[in-house]
Structure formats: structure tokens, C-alpha cells
DNA sequence: TATATCATTTACGTTAACGTCAAGGTCAAT
DNA sequence: ATTGACCTTGACGTTAACGTAAATGATATA
């Protein structure tokens, strides 16, 4: 378990150190610290960051991402907590399924347009 | 071809009229006007709005969306233009394909987590 | 010892994407 | 004629998600 510094982490994900610190500011991360107070990022924190950036790519706000991350992060030992977590998770999975469907429609629509353009092109060629 | 007013359009998409006007401000829409200068939205403009909101749902910025909309919007009659448009479009389609793949991975990951939680739950049940 | 590199916190600045008045014009109903 | 519902164009306000700069500290290297 090799711990990373903040610059290493930032470079790994291609973002600024400010971004990483900001995520900590809003409670998304809680890296360990060295004796001299420098941040150290474990695999766990890196995994969180992966989730964060993935979430961002699909238009989730950091607030929504926070909900999700914290949900799968904390001790959910109580039965009630577990049930809630599972219910919430299932809903999220359905959302993701919906997004996939819409993306596929979008893709088909774009491909349709491309076909039209290609058709036009071949006409231009001949005309 | 029934033209819609701005409030009808806004309600149709569940956004504010300000939002619709803003999209016009940044050059995404160009609705017709009545004699008394009121905006009227044709099916074409509505289709654009559909694309815009879909794009937003996947984390595209309005600037990126603008590129895409304008691309498929203008007269692309010249051969060069057509070729460029098609190339650009193909790249976008590949991007969308990539997004779909990532979303599927995300879904599987979430389902894996849910399985773990469900497992925990059954242990709590028995314990 | 001085220079450079990497880190820290604090705090003000910026931009996109709208929200929210304000002031005014049109048209139908009371 | 005035109330109300709809529209218009400014124009200033707001929030999320950082950017950027200042002041400072530890550590390595020339």
C-alpha cells in the first residue's frame, strides 16, 4: 500500500492540487497526514477519486457524488442502515441503466445523421 | 407545424423561460418572432432543445453542445464541409460509445457493491 | 548559506449557467 | 379603465467548482 503525495495524486488524475484540496474541503476525502502535516493518499482515497471523476463525467454534481461516496463509505453495520443503503443503491443503478439507454438512443440518432450526410456526400460526388 | 410560445416551451421541458432565453443569448437557438416581437418555437427549435438537454444530462458544457448543434444545423453543402462534418460526427459517436462502456462498468461496480451489502444483510439477519 | 522544490493555510478572483428583479408593452376580461 | 396574464429587454445577483496569489514552513541540493 503505497501512499501518494498530493502532486502525485493530482498528476495521476490530470487535475490540479487545488481540485484535490477542494474535494477535501467539501468532505469528499480525508487523507492521512505525515508528521509534518502533509497529505497522503491511500488506495482507498484514490478509489474515491476515481468514483468522483467518473461521476463528474456523467453530469453528477459534487453534492450528488458526495451522497453516493459517503453512502458506500461509512460503516453501514445496522440492519436499517443496510436496508436503506441497498434501496438507495438500487435506485442509482436504475438511473444508470436509464442513462445507458438514452446514450444508446443518442448514438443511434447521431449515426442516422451521419448516414444522411454520407448520402449527401455521395450525391455531391456524382453531381 | 404548431409553433409554441416561450412559456409553453419552458413547461414542455420543465425549465424556466430564462433558461430558454439564455440559450438564445449564447447562440444556440434562433426562434421566429411574431409581429409584436414574441418568440415562437418551431419543431426544429424544439428538436434542438431536446438535443441540448440530452447533452446536458451527460455532462457536456453548453459550449460543447453549441459546437455539436451548430454542426448538424447549418447548411453543409460543400464537399469539404461535409467531409469535416462526418469526421467530427464519427469522433463524437466514438466518444458516446466510450461513455456507454464506462457507464456499464460503473453499473457493474455498483451492482457488485450491492451484492456485498446484501450479503452483509443476510449475515446480520442470522447473527 | 542560498536557491529550489514541495508542501501548508487563507482568502480573494473567476466563469458558467442561470435566478431575480425592474420597467415597460400587448391583449383579453371584468 | 384597470386588473391580470403573457411577453419583451436590460442588468445585477448567485452558486458551484475551482484558479490564483500571498505568506509561510520543511527538505534537498548546489
PDB file of N, CA, C and O in Angstrom, chain B residues 26-92:
ATOM      1  N   UNK B  26     -26.693  32.853 -26.067  1.00  0.00           N
ATOM      2  CA  UNK B  26     -25.393  32.302 -26.427  1.00  0.00           C
ATOM      3  C   UNK B  26     -25.414  31.655 -27.811  1.00  0.00           C
ATOM      4  O   UNK B  26     -24.496  30.947 -28.183  1.00  0.00           O
ATOM      5  N   UNK B  27     -26.481  31.898 -28.570  1.00  0.00           N
ATOM      6  CA  UNK B  27     -26.479  31.492 -29.960  1.00  0.00           C
ATOM      7  C   UNK B  27     -26.901  30.065 -30.240  1.00  0.00           C
ATOM      8  O   UNK B  27     -26.629  29.534 -31.312  1.00  0.00           O
ATOM      9  N   UNK B  28     -27.575  29.444 -29.288  1.00  0.00           N
ATOM     10  CA  UNK B  28     -28.000  28.066 -29.502  1.00  0.00           C
ATOM     11  C   UNK B  28     -29.338  27.986 -30.222  1.00  0.00           C
ATOM     12  O   UNK B  28     -29.607  27.023 -30.923  1.00  0.00           O
ATOM     13  N   UNK B  29     -30.152  28.988 -30.040  1.00  0.00           N
ATOM     14  CA  UNK B  29     -31.481  28.976 -30.643  1.00  0.00           C
ATOM     15  C   UNK B  29     -31.693  30.256 -31.445  1.00  0.00           C
ATOM     16  O   UNK B  29     -31.048  31.272 -31.181  1.00  0.00           O
ATOM     17  N   UNK B  30     -32.576  30.194 -32.421  1.00  0.00           N
ATOM     18  CA  UNK B  30     -32.977  31.420 -33.112  1.00  0.00           C
ATOM     19  C   UNK B  30     -34.430  31.287 -33.509  1.00  0.00           C
ATOM     20  O   UNK B  30     -34.749  31.019 -34.667  1.00  0.00           O
ATOM     21  N   UNK B  31     -35.317  31.450 -32.545  1.00  0.00           N
ATOM     22  CA  UNK B  31     -36.752  31.288 -32.786  1.00  0.00           C
ATOM     23  C   UNK B  31     -37.284  32.399 -33.663  1.00  0.00           C
ATOM     24  O   UNK B  31     -36.704  33.483 -33.733  1.00  0.00           O
ATOM     25  N   UNK B  32     -38.383  32.108 -34.340  1.00  0.00           N
ATOM     26  CA  UNK B  32     -39.074  33.138 -35.119  1.00  0.00           C
ATOM     27  C   UNK B  32     -39.718  34.133 -34.151  1.00  0.00           C
ATOM     28  O   UNK B  32     -39.759  33.900 -32.946  1.00  0.00           O
ATOM     29  N   UNK B  33     -40.197  35.225 -34.715  1.00  0.00           N
ATOM     30  CA  UNK B  33     -40.872  36.232 -33.890  1.00  0.00           C
ATOM     31  C   UNK B  33     -42.228  36.576 -34.505  1.00  0.00           C
ATOM     32  O   UNK B  33     -42.387  36.558 -35.733  1.00  0.00           O
ATOM     33  N   UNK B  34     -43.163  36.937 -33.663  1.00  0.00           N
ATOM     34  CA  UNK B  34     -44.455  37.422 -34.150  1.00  0.00           C
ATOM     35  C   UNK B  34     -44.301  38.886 -34.549  1.00  0.00           C
ATOM     36  O   UNK B  34     -43.235  39.477 -34.380  1.00  0.00           O
ATOM     37  N   UNK B  35     -45.393  39.451 -35.061  1.00  0.00           N
ATOM     38  CA  UNK B  35     -45.375  40.875 -35.379  1.00  0.00           C
ATOM     39  C   UNK B  35     -44.978  41.677 -34.152  1.00  0.00           C
ATOM     40  O   UNK B  35     -44.214  42.623 -34.221  1.00  0.00           O
ATOM     41  N   UNK B  36     -45.529  41.251 -33.025  1.00  0.00           N
ATOM     42  CA  UNK B  36     -45.249  42.007 -31.798  1.00  0.00           C
ATOM     43  C   UNK B  36     -44.019  41.462 -31.065  1.00  0.00           C
ATOM     44  O   UNK B  36     -43.903  41.578 -29.861  1.00  0.00           O
ATOM     45  N   UNK B  37     -43.156  40.854 -31.823  1.00  0.00           N
ATOM     46  CA  UNK B  37     -41.821  40.517 -31.308  1.00  0.00           C
ATOM     47  C   UNK B  37     -41.775  39.356 -30.323  1.00  0.00           C
ATOM     48  O   UNK B  37     -40.751  39.134 -29.676  1.00  0.00           O
ATOM     49  N   UNK B  38     -42.820  38.595 -30.228  1.00  0.00           N
ATOM     50  CA  UNK B  38     -42.785  37.468 -29.301  1.00  0.00           C
ATOM     51  C   UNK B  38     -42.162  36.239 -29.958  1.00  0.00           C
ATOM     52  O   UNK B  38     -42.381  35.978 -31.147  1.00  0.00           O
ATOM     53  N   UNK B  39     -41.430  35.506 -29.139  1.00  0.00           N
ATOM     54  CA  UNK B  39     -40.738  34.329 -29.666  1.00  0.00           C
ATOM     55  C   UNK B  39     -41.708  33.184 -29.994  1.00  0.00           C
ATOM     56  O   UNK B  39     -42.628  32.918 -29.226  1.00  0.00           O
ATOM     57  N   UNK B  40     -41.420  32.515 -31.107  1.00  0.00           N
ATOM     58  CA  UNK B  40     -42.207  31.349 -31.498  1.00  0.00           C
ATOM     59  C   UNK B  40     -41.256  30.200 -31.819  1.00  0.00           C
ATOM     60  O   UNK B  40     -40.313  30.363 -32.590  1.00  0.00           O
ATOM     61  N   UNK B  41     -41.538  29.038 -31.246  1.00  0.00           N
ATOM     62  CA  UNK B  41     -40.626  27.898 -31.384  1.00  0.00           C
ATOM     63  C   UNK B  41     -41.206  26.839 -32.306  1.00  0.00           C
ATOM     64  O   UNK B  41     -42.262  26.265 -32.039  1.00  0.00           O
ATOM     65  N   UNK B  42     -40.487  26.604 -33.386  1.00  0.00           N
ATOM     66  CA  UNK B  42     -40.891  25.581 -34.356  1.00  0.00           C
ATOM     67  C   UNK B  42     -40.428  24.207 -33.879  1.00  0.00           C
ATOM     68  O   UNK B  42     -39.694  24.083 -32.907  1.00  0.00           O
ATOM     69  N   UNK B  43     -40.819  23.183 -34.609  1.00  0.00           N
ATOM     70  CA  UNK B  43     -40.372  21.829 -34.290  1.00  0.00           C
ATOM     71  C   UNK B  43     -38.849  21.715 -34.355  1.00  0.00           C
ATOM     72  O   UNK B  43     -38.253  20.977 -33.575  1.00  0.00           O
ATOM     73  N   UNK B  44     -38.278  22.449 -35.272  1.00  0.00           N
ATOM     74  CA  UNK B  44     -36.823  22.426 -35.390  1.00  0.00           C
ATOM     75  C   UNK B  44     -36.153  22.930 -34.130  1.00  0.00           C
ATOM     76  O   UNK B  44     -35.223  22.312 -33.618  1.00  0.00           O
ATOM     77  N   UNK B  45     -36.647  24.041 -33.622  1.00  0.00           N
ATOM     78  CA  UNK B  45     -36.067  24.600 -32.401  1.00  0.00           C
ATOM     79  C   UNK B  45     -36.306  23.663 -31.215  1.00  0.00           C
ATOM     80  O   UNK B  45     -35.441  23.501 -30.357  1.00  0.00           O
ATOM     81  N   UNK B  46     -37.473  23.054 -31.205  1.00  0.00           N
ATOM     82  CA  UNK B  46     -37.769  22.103 -30.123  1.00  0.00           C
ATOM     83  C   UNK B  46     -36.819  20.909 -30.186  1.00  0.00           C
ATOM     84  O   UNK B  46     -36.369  20.405 -29.150  1.00  0.00           O
ATOM     85  N   UNK B  47     -36.509  20.486 -31.380  1.00  0.00           N
ATOM     86  CA  UNK B  47     -35.583  19.362 -31.537  1.00  0.00           C
ATOM     87  C   UNK B  47     -34.206  19.746 -31.012  1.00  0.00           C
ATOM     88  O   UNK B  47     -33.533  18.954 -30.347  1.00  0.00           O
ATOM     89  N   UNK B  48     -33.811  20.972 -31.306  1.00  0.00           N
ATOM     90  CA  UNK B  48     -32.533  21.459 -30.787  1.00  0.00           C
ATOM     91  C   UNK B  48     -32.527  21.424 -29.266  1.00  0.00           C
ATOM     92  O   UNK B  48     -31.560  20.971 -28.645  1.00  0.00           O
ATOM     93  N   UNK B  49     -33.607  21.904 -28.694  1.00  0.00           N
ATOM     94  CA  UNK B  49     -33.696  21.915 -27.229  1.00  0.00           C
ATOM     95  C   UNK B  49     -33.589  20.507 -26.660  1.00  0.00           C
ATOM     96  O   UNK B  49     -32.937  20.282 -25.637  1.00  0.00           O
ATOM     97  N   UNK B  50     -34.214  19.580 -27.343  1.00  0.00           N
ATOM     98  CA  UNK B  50     -34.132  18.186 -26.910  1.00  0.00           C
ATOM     99  C   UNK B  50     -32.672  17.737 -26.871  1.00  0.00           C
ATOM    100  O   UNK B  50     -32.205  17.149 -25.895  1.00  0.00           O
ATOM    101  N   UNK B  51     -31.959  18.046 -27.939  1.00  0.00           N
ATOM    102  CA  UNK B  51     -30.540  17.694 -28.003  1.00  0.00           C
ATOM    103  C   UNK B  51     -29.750  18.379 -26.889  1.00  0.00           C
ATOM    104  O   UNK B  51     -28.889  17.775 -26.261  1.00  0.00           O
ATOM    105  N   UNK B  52     -30.076  19.636 -26.667  1.00  0.00           N
ATOM    106  CA  UNK B  52     -29.367  20.398 -25.635  1.00  0.00           C
ATOM    107  C   UNK B  52     -29.521  19.738 -24.266  1.00  0.00           C
ATOM    108  O   UNK B  52     -28.543  19.490 -23.563  1.00  0.00           O
ATOM    109  N   UNK B  53     -30.751  19.431 -23.910  1.00  0.00           N
ATOM    110  CA  UNK B  53     -30.981  18.875 -22.572  1.00  0.00           C
ATOM    111  C   UNK B  53     -30.407  17.477 -22.451  1.00  0.00           C
ATOM    112  O   UNK B  53     -29.917  17.087 -21.390  1.00  0.00           O
ATOM    113  N   UNK B  54     -30.452  16.750 -23.536  1.00  0.00           N
ATOM    114  CA  UNK B  54     -29.847  15.423 -23.502  1.00  0.00           C
ATOM    115  C   UNK B  54     -28.343  15.543 -23.290  1.00  0.00           C
ATOM    116  O   UNK B  54     -27.766  14.861 -22.447  1.00  0.00           O
ATOM    117  N   UNK B  55     -27.752  16.467 -24.046  1.00  0.00           N
ATOM    118  CA  UNK B  55     -26.323  16.704 -23.886  1.00  0.00           C
ATOM    119  C   UNK B  55     -25.967  17.093 -22.459  1.00  0.00           C
ATOM    120  O   UNK B  55     -24.993  16.599 -21.895  1.00  0.00           O
ATOM    121  N   UNK B  56     -26.779  17.942 -21.886  1.00  0.00           N
ATOM    122  CA  UNK B  56     -26.505  18.392 -20.525  1.00  0.00           C
ATOM    123  C   UNK B  56     -26.519  17.244 -19.536  1.00  0.00           C
ATOM    124  O   UNK B  56     -25.737  17.205 -18.589  1.00  0.00           O
ATOM    125  N   UNK B  57     -27.421  16.334 -19.766  1.00  0.00           N
ATOM    126  CA  UNK B  57     -27.532  15.197 -18.851  1.00  0.00           C
ATOM    127  C   UNK B  57     -26.263  14.343 -18.830  1.00  0.00           C
ATOM    128  O   UNK B  57     -26.068  13.573 -17.911  1.00  0.00           O
ATOM    129  N   UNK B  58     -25.430  14.508 -19.839  1.00  0.00           N
ATOM    130  CA  UNK B  58     -24.197  13.719 -19.872  1.00  0.00           C
ATOM    131  C   UNK B  58     -22.965  14.548 -19.669  1.00  0.00           C
ATOM    132  O   UNK B  58     -21.873  14.177 -20.072  1.00  0.00           O
ATOM    133  N   UNK B  59     -23.164  15.704 -19.044  1.00  0.00           N
ATOM    134  CA  UNK B  59     -22.008  16.475 -18.613  1.00  0.00           C
ATOM    135  C   UNK B  59     -21.340  17.296 -19.695  1.00  0.00           C
ATOM    136  O   UNK B  59     -20.249  17.810 -19.477  1.00  0.00           O
ATOM    137  N   UNK B  60     -21.980  17.421 -20.870  1.00  0.00           N
ATOM    138  CA  UNK B  60     -21.426  18.329 -21.857  1.00  0.00           C
ATOM    139  C   UNK B  60     -21.716  19.762 -21.432  1.00  0.00           C
ATOM    140  O   UNK B  60     -22.783  20.058 -20.916  1.00  0.00           O
ATOM    141  N   UNK B  61     -20.747  20.643 -21.656  1.00  0.00           N
ATOM    142  CA  UNK B  61     -20.995  22.054 -21.380  1.00  0.00           C
ATOM    143  C   UNK B  61     -21.800  22.651 -22.525  1.00  0.00           C
ATOM    144  O   UNK B  61     -21.844  22.096 -23.623  1.00  0.00           O
ATOM    145  N   UNK B  62     -22.418  23.783 -22.278  1.00  0.00           N
ATOM    146  CA  UNK B  62     -23.197  24.425 -23.333  1.00  0.00           C
ATOM    147  C   UNK B  62     -22.317  24.797 -24.521  1.00  0.00           C
ATOM    148  O   UNK B  62     -22.778  24.807 -25.660  1.00  0.00           O
ATOM    149  N   UNK B  63     -21.072  25.081 -24.241  1.00  0.00           N
ATOM    150  CA  UNK B  63     -20.149  25.380 -25.334  1.00  0.00           C
ATOM    151  C   UNK B  63     -19.948  24.168 -26.246  1.00  0.00           C
ATOM    152  O   UNK B  63     -19.966  24.283 -27.474  1.00  0.00           O
ATOM    153  N   UNK B  64     -19.738  23.023 -25.648  1.00  0.00           N
ATOM    154  CA  UNK B  64     -19.580  21.810 -26.437  1.00  0.00           C
ATOM    155  C   UNK B  64     -20.865  21.500 -27.198  1.00  0.00           C
ATOM    156  O   UNK B  64     -20.843  21.140 -28.384  1.00  0.00           O
ATOM    157  N   UNK B  65     -21.973  21.652 -26.495  1.00  0.00           N
ATOM    158  CA  UNK B  65     -23.266  21.398 -27.115  1.00  0.00           C
ATOM    159  C   UNK B  65     -23.471  22.324 -28.304  1.00  0.00           C
ATOM    160  O   UNK B  65     -23.963  21.916 -29.355  1.00  0.00           O
ATOM    161  N   UNK B  66     -23.049  23.545 -28.133  1.00  0.00           N
ATOM    162  CA  UNK B  66     -23.181  24.522 -29.216  1.00  0.00           C
ATOM    163  C   UNK B  66     -22.461  24.043 -30.482  1.00  0.00           C
ATOM    164  O   UNK B  66     -23.007  24.070 -31.577  1.00  0.00           O
ATOM    165  N   UNK B  67     -21.239  23.598 -30.292  1.00  0.00           N
ATOM    166  CA  UNK B  67     -20.480  23.044 -31.412  1.00  0.00           C
ATOM    167  C   UNK B  67     -21.277  21.979 -32.151  1.00  0.00           C
ATOM    168  O   UNK B  67     -21.406  22.007 -33.376  1.00  0.00           O
ATOM    169  N   UNK B  68     -21.788  21.050 -31.370  1.00  0.00           N
ATOM    170  CA  UNK B  68     -22.494  19.929 -31.969  1.00  0.00           C
ATOM    171  C   UNK B  68     -23.757  20.378 -32.688  1.00  0.00           C
ATOM    172  O   UNK B  68     -24.021  19.992 -33.825  1.00  0.00           O
ATOM    173  N   UNK B  69     -24.534  21.206 -32.000  1.00  0.00           N
ATOM    174  CA  UNK B  69     -25.798  21.657 -32.584  1.00  0.00           C
ATOM    175  C   UNK B  69     -25.556  22.442 -33.863  1.00  0.00           C
ATOM    176  O   UNK B  69     -26.195  22.194 -34.892  1.00  0.00           O
ATOM    177  N   UNK B  70     -24.621  23.376 -33.814  1.00  0.00           N
ATOM    178  CA  UNK B  70     -24.346  24.183 -34.998  1.00  0.00           C
ATOM    179  C   UNK B  70     -23.857  23.316 -36.149  1.00  0.00           C
ATOM    180  O   UNK B  70     -24.169  23.552 -37.311  1.00  0.00           O
ATOM    181  N   UNK B  71     -23.096  22.311 -35.798  1.00  0.00           N
ATOM    182  CA  UNK B  71     -22.546  21.431 -36.809  1.00  0.00           C
ATOM    183  C   UNK B  71     -23.638  20.743 -37.610  1.00  0.00           C
ATOM    184  O   UNK B  71     -23.605  20.686 -38.833  1.00  0.00           O
ATOM    185  N   UNK B  72     -24.633  20.227 -36.887  1.00  0.00           N
ATOM    186  CA  UNK B  72     -25.702  19.499 -37.558  1.00  0.00           C
ATOM    187  C   UNK B  72     -26.825  20.432 -37.994  1.00  0.00           C
ATOM    188  O   UNK B  72     -27.853  19.992 -38.469  1.00  0.00           O
ATOM    189  N   UNK B  73     -26.589  21.721 -37.820  1.00  0.00           N
ATOM    190  CA  UNK B  73     -27.653  22.675 -38.051  1.00  0.00           C
ATOM    191  C   UNK B  73     -27.495  23.395 -39.385  1.00  0.00           C
ATOM    192  O   UNK B  73     -28.410  23.480 -40.172  1.00  0.00           O
ATOM    193  N   UNK B  74     -26.310  23.876 -39.622  1.00  0.00           N
ATOM    194  CA  UNK B  74     -26.063  24.726 -40.788  1.00  0.00           C
ATOM    195  C   UNK B  74     -26.128  23.966 -42.108  1.00  0.00           C
ATOM    196  O   UNK B  74     -26.124  22.746 -42.147  1.00  0.00           O
ATOM    197  N   UNK B  75     -26.162  24.735 -43.147  1.00  0.00           N
ATOM    198  CA  UNK B  75     -26.011  24.155 -44.478  1.00  0.00           C
ATOM    199  C   UNK B  75     -24.585  23.656 -44.636  1.00  0.00           C
ATOM    200  O   UNK B  75     -23.649  24.446 -44.618  1.00  0.00           O
ATOM    201  N   UNK B  76     -24.476  22.385 -44.807  1.00  0.00           N
ATOM    202  CA  UNK B  76     -23.144  21.814 -45.031  1.00  0.00           C
ATOM    203  C   UNK B  76     -23.133  21.289 -46.445  1.00  0.00           C
ATOM    204  O   UNK B  76     -23.045  20.089 -46.694  1.00  0.00           O
ATOM    205  N   UNK B  77     -23.283  22.180 -47.400  1.00  0.00           N
ATOM    206  CA  UNK B  77     -23.473  21.726 -48.765  1.00  0.00           C
ATOM    207  C   UNK B  77     -22.144  21.404 -49.456  1.00  0.00           C
ATOM    208  O   UNK B  77     -22.059  20.499 -50.258  1.00  0.00           O
ATOM    209  N   UNK B  78     -21.104  22.151 -49.128  1.00  0.00           N
ATOM    210  CA  UNK B  78     -19.831  21.912 -49.784  1.00  0.00           C
ATOM    211  C   UNK B  78     -19.248  20.557 -49.426  1.00  0.00           C
ATOM    212  O   UNK B  78     -19.477  20.033 -48.338  1.00  0.00           O
ATOM    213  N   UNK B  79     -18.509  19.998 -50.338  1.00  0.00           N
ATOM    214  CA  UNK B  79     -17.924  18.678 -50.130  1.00  0.00           C
ATOM    215  C   UNK B  79     -16.965  18.665 -48.939  1.00  0.00           C
ATOM    216  O   UNK B  79     -17.007  17.784 -48.077  1.00  0.00           O
ATOM    217  N   UNK B  80     -16.128  19.672 -48.880  1.00  0.00           N
ATOM    218  CA  UNK B  80     -15.188  19.777 -47.750  1.00  0.00           C
ATOM    219  C   UNK B  80     -15.926  19.831 -46.416  1.00  0.00           C
ATOM    220  O   UNK B  80     -15.598  19.113 -45.477  1.00  0.00           O
ATOM    221  N   UNK B  81     -16.926  20.692 -46.377  1.00  0.00           N
ATOM    222  CA  UNK B  81     -17.716  20.835 -45.160  1.00  0.00           C
ATOM    223  C   UNK B  81     -18.327  19.497 -44.752  1.00  0.00           C
ATOM    224  O   UNK B  81     -18.321  19.123 -43.583  1.00  0.00           O
ATOM    225  N   UNK B  82     -18.858  18.811 -45.745  1.00  0.00           N
ATOM    226  CA  UNK B  82     -19.486  17.523 -45.455  1.00  0.00           C
ATOM    227  C   UNK B  82     -18.476  16.544 -44.871  1.00  0.00           C
ATOM    228  O   UNK B  82     -18.746  15.855 -43.887  1.00  0.00           O
ATOM    229  N   UNK B  83     -17.303  16.526 -45.493  1.00  0.00           N
ATOM    230  CA  UNK B  83     -16.278  15.603 -45.013  1.00  0.00           C
ATOM    231  C   UNK B  83     -15.891  15.904 -43.565  1.00  0.00           C
ATOM    232  O   UNK B  83     -15.810  15.014 -42.721  1.00  0.00           O
ATOM    233  N   UNK B  84     -15.682  17.188 -43.293  1.00  0.00           N
ATOM    234  CA  UNK B  84     -15.346  17.599 -41.936  1.00  0.00           C
ATOM    235  C   UNK B  84     -16.444  17.221 -40.948  1.00  0.00           C
ATOM    236  O   UNK B  84     -16.187  16.699 -39.868  1.00  0.00           O
ATOM    237  N   UNK B  85     -17.655  17.510 -41.368  1.00  0.00           N
ATOM    238  CA  UNK B  85     -18.793  17.218 -40.502  1.00  0.00           C
ATOM    239  C   UNK B  85     -18.851  15.734 -40.171  1.00  0.00           C
ATOM    240  O   UNK B  85     -19.047  15.329 -39.022  1.00  0.00           O
ATOM    241  N   UNK B  86     -18.650  14.927 -41.187  1.00  0.00           N
ATOM    242  CA  UNK B  86     -18.729  13.481 -40.981  1.00  0.00           C
ATOM    243  C   UNK B  86     -17.604  13.007 -40.054  1.00  0.00           C
ATOM    244  O   UNK B  86     -17.825  12.218 -39.131  1.00  0.00           O
ATOM    245  N   UNK B  87     -16.415  13.530 -40.292  1.00  0.00           N
ATOM    246  CA  UNK B  87     -15.292  13.143 -39.435  1.00  0.00           C
ATOM    247  C   UNK B  87     -15.545  13.505 -37.973  1.00  0.00           C
ATOM    248  O   UNK B  87     -15.371  12.710 -37.069  1.00  0.00           O
ATOM    249  N   UNK B  88     -15.988  14.754 -37.802  1.00  0.00           N
ATOM    250  CA  UNK B  88     -16.312  15.225 -36.460  1.00  0.00           C
ATOM    251  C   UNK B  88     -17.392  14.348 -35.822  1.00  0.00           C
ATOM    252  O   UNK B  88     -17.277  13.917 -34.688  1.00  0.00           O
ATOM    253  N   UNK B  89     -18.406  14.082 -36.616  1.00  0.00           N
ATOM    254  CA  UNK B  89     -19.511  13.271 -36.110  1.00  0.00           C
ATOM    255  C   UNK B  89     -19.050  11.887 -35.688  1.00  0.00           C
ATOM    256  O   UNK B  89     -19.458  11.382 -34.643  1.00  0.00           O
ATOM    257  N   UNK B  90     -18.179  11.298 -36.482  1.00  0.00           N
ATOM    258  CA  UNK B  90     -17.699   9.954 -36.141  1.00  0.00           C
ATOM    259  C   UNK B  90     -16.955   9.964 -34.815  1.00  0.00           C
ATOM    260  O   UNK B  90     -17.105   9.067 -33.985  1.00  0.00           O
ATOM    261  N   UNK B  91     -16.164  11.012 -34.617  1.00  0.00           N
ATOM    262  CA  UNK B  91     -15.443  11.115 -33.346  1.00  0.00           C
ATOM    263  C   UNK B  91     -16.415  11.212 -32.171  1.00  0.00           C
ATOM    264  O   UNK B  91     -16.223  10.572 -31.140  1.00  0.00           O
ATOM    265  N   UNK B  92     -17.452  12.015 -32.374  1.00  0.00           N
ATOM    266  CA  UNK B  92     -18.442  12.166 -31.302  1.00  0.00           C
ATOM    267  C   UNK B  92     -19.125  10.835 -31.005  1.00  0.00           C
ATOM    268  O   UNK B  92     -19.385  10.496 -29.862  1.00  0.00           O
TER     269      UNK B  92
END
